[in-house]
Amino acid sequence: WTTDYKGALSQAKAEGKDLFLFFTGSDWCSWCHKLENEVLDTPEFANLVGSKYIFVLVDFPKKNPIAGGIQVQNQELQKQYNVKAFPTVVIVSPDEKVLKTTGYKAGGPKAYADHLN
């Protein structure tokens, strides 16, 4: 996971991979934690789609401030990708076209990977 969107975008272009943007509220969003624990942080999910995407964490914490530059970047990404709720996952092509927008889905890592595909 990276928090550097521009760096991730460059990497996505170089490697021909899509971006996996995870919009979360790391210190307050219970559904975000559920998605992380049930899917994103599992070895099975990493095995299924880990090589397909460049993973970007776009965090909006309430209690634990993040660096000013990252905070501004995240606010701009929230506007750019029209994110209104958390968690939101946006799959973006290397040319910044939105391929899919989704959120929490029950069913575990394989069901979520299938949902993304």
Coordinates of C-alpha atoms in Angstrom, one line a residue, residues 18-107:
D18 CA -4.9 -0.5 -12.7
L19 CA -5.0 1.5 -9.5
F20 CA -7.0 0.2 -6.5
L21 CA -8.0 3.3 -4.5
F22 CA -9.2 2.5 -1.0
F23 CA -11.0 5.5 0.5
T24 CA -11.2 4.9 4.3
G25 CA -11.6 6.5 7.7
S26 CA -8.9 4.5 9.4
D27 CA -9.7 5.6 13.0
W28 CA -13.5 5.9 12.9
C29 CA -15.1 3.9 10.0
S30 CA -16.3 0.4 11.3
W31 CA -17.3 -0.7 7.8
C32 CA -13.8 0.2 6.5
H33 CA -12.3 -2.0 9.3
K34 CA -14.7 -4.8 8.3
L35 CA -13.6 -4.6 4.6
E36 CA -9.9 -4.6 5.7
N37 CA -10.2 -7.5 8.2
E38 CA -12.5 -9.7 6.0
V39 CA -10.9 -9.0 2.6
L40 CA -8.1 -6.5 2.1
D41 CA -5.7 -7.7 4.8
T42 CA -6.0 -11.4 3.9
P43 CA -3.4 -13.6 2.2
E44 CA -6.1 -15.1 0.0
F45 CA -7.1 -11.6 -1.4
A46 CA -3.4 -10.8 -1.9
N47 CA -2.9 -14.1 -3.8
L48 CA -6.0 -13.5 -6.0
V49 CA -5.5 -9.9 -7.1
G50 CA -2.3 -8.6 -5.5
S51 CA -0.4 -8.6 -8.8
K52 CA -3.2 -7.0 -10.7
Y53 CA -3.3 -3.6 -9.0
I54 CA -1.3 -0.8 -7.5
F55 CA -2.9 -0.3 -4.1
V56 CA -3.4 3.3 -2.8
L57 CA -4.7 4.1 0.7
V58 CA -6.7 7.3 0.7
D59 CA -7.4 8.0 4.4
F60 CA -9.6 10.5 6.1
P61 CA -8.9 10.0 9.9
K62 CA -10.6 12.1 12.5
K63 CA -8.3 11.6 15.5
N64 CA -4.9 10.9 14.0
P65 CA -3.9 13.7 11.6
I66 CA -1.9 12.9 8.5
A67 CA 0.7 15.0 6.8
G68 CA -0.7 18.1 5.2
G69 CA 0.4 17.2 1.6
I70 CA -1.3 13.8 1.8
Q71 CA -4.4 15.4 3.4
V72 CA -4.7 17.8 0.5
Q73 CA -4.1 15.1 -2.1
N74 CA -6.8 12.9 -0.5
Q75 CA -9.3 15.7 -0.5
E76 CA -8.6 16.3 -4.2
L77 CA -9.0 12.6 -4.9
Q78 CA -12.2 12.5 -3.0
K79 CA -13.6 15.3 -5.3
Q80 CA -12.0 13.9 -8.5
Y81 CA -13.6 10.4 -8.0
N82 CA -16.8 11.7 -6.4
V83 CA -16.5 9.7 -3.2
K84 CA -19.4 10.4 -0.8
A85 CA -19.2 7.5 1.6
F86 CA -16.7 5.2 3.3
P87 CA -15.5 2.7 2.6
T88 CA -15.3 3.3 -1.2
V89 CA -13.0 1.4 -3.6
V90 CA -12.4 2.9 -6.9
I91 CA -10.6 1.0 -9.6
V92 CA -8.9 3.4 -12.0
S93 CA -7.0 2.7 -15.3
P94 CA -3.5 4.1 -15.8
D95 CA -5.1 6.9 -17.8
E96 CA -7.3 7.8 -14.8
K97 CA -10.6 6.4 -16.2
V98 CA -12.9 5.0 -13.5
L99 CA -13.4 1.3 -14.2
K100 CA -15.4 0.4 -11.1
T101 CA -16.7 2.0 -7.9
T102 CA -17.8 -0.2 -5.0
G103 CA -17.8 -0.5 -1.3
Y104 CA -18.0 -3.2 1.3
K105 CA -19.4 -6.5 0.1
A106 CA -19.9 -9.5 2.4
G107 CA -18.6 -12.9 1.4

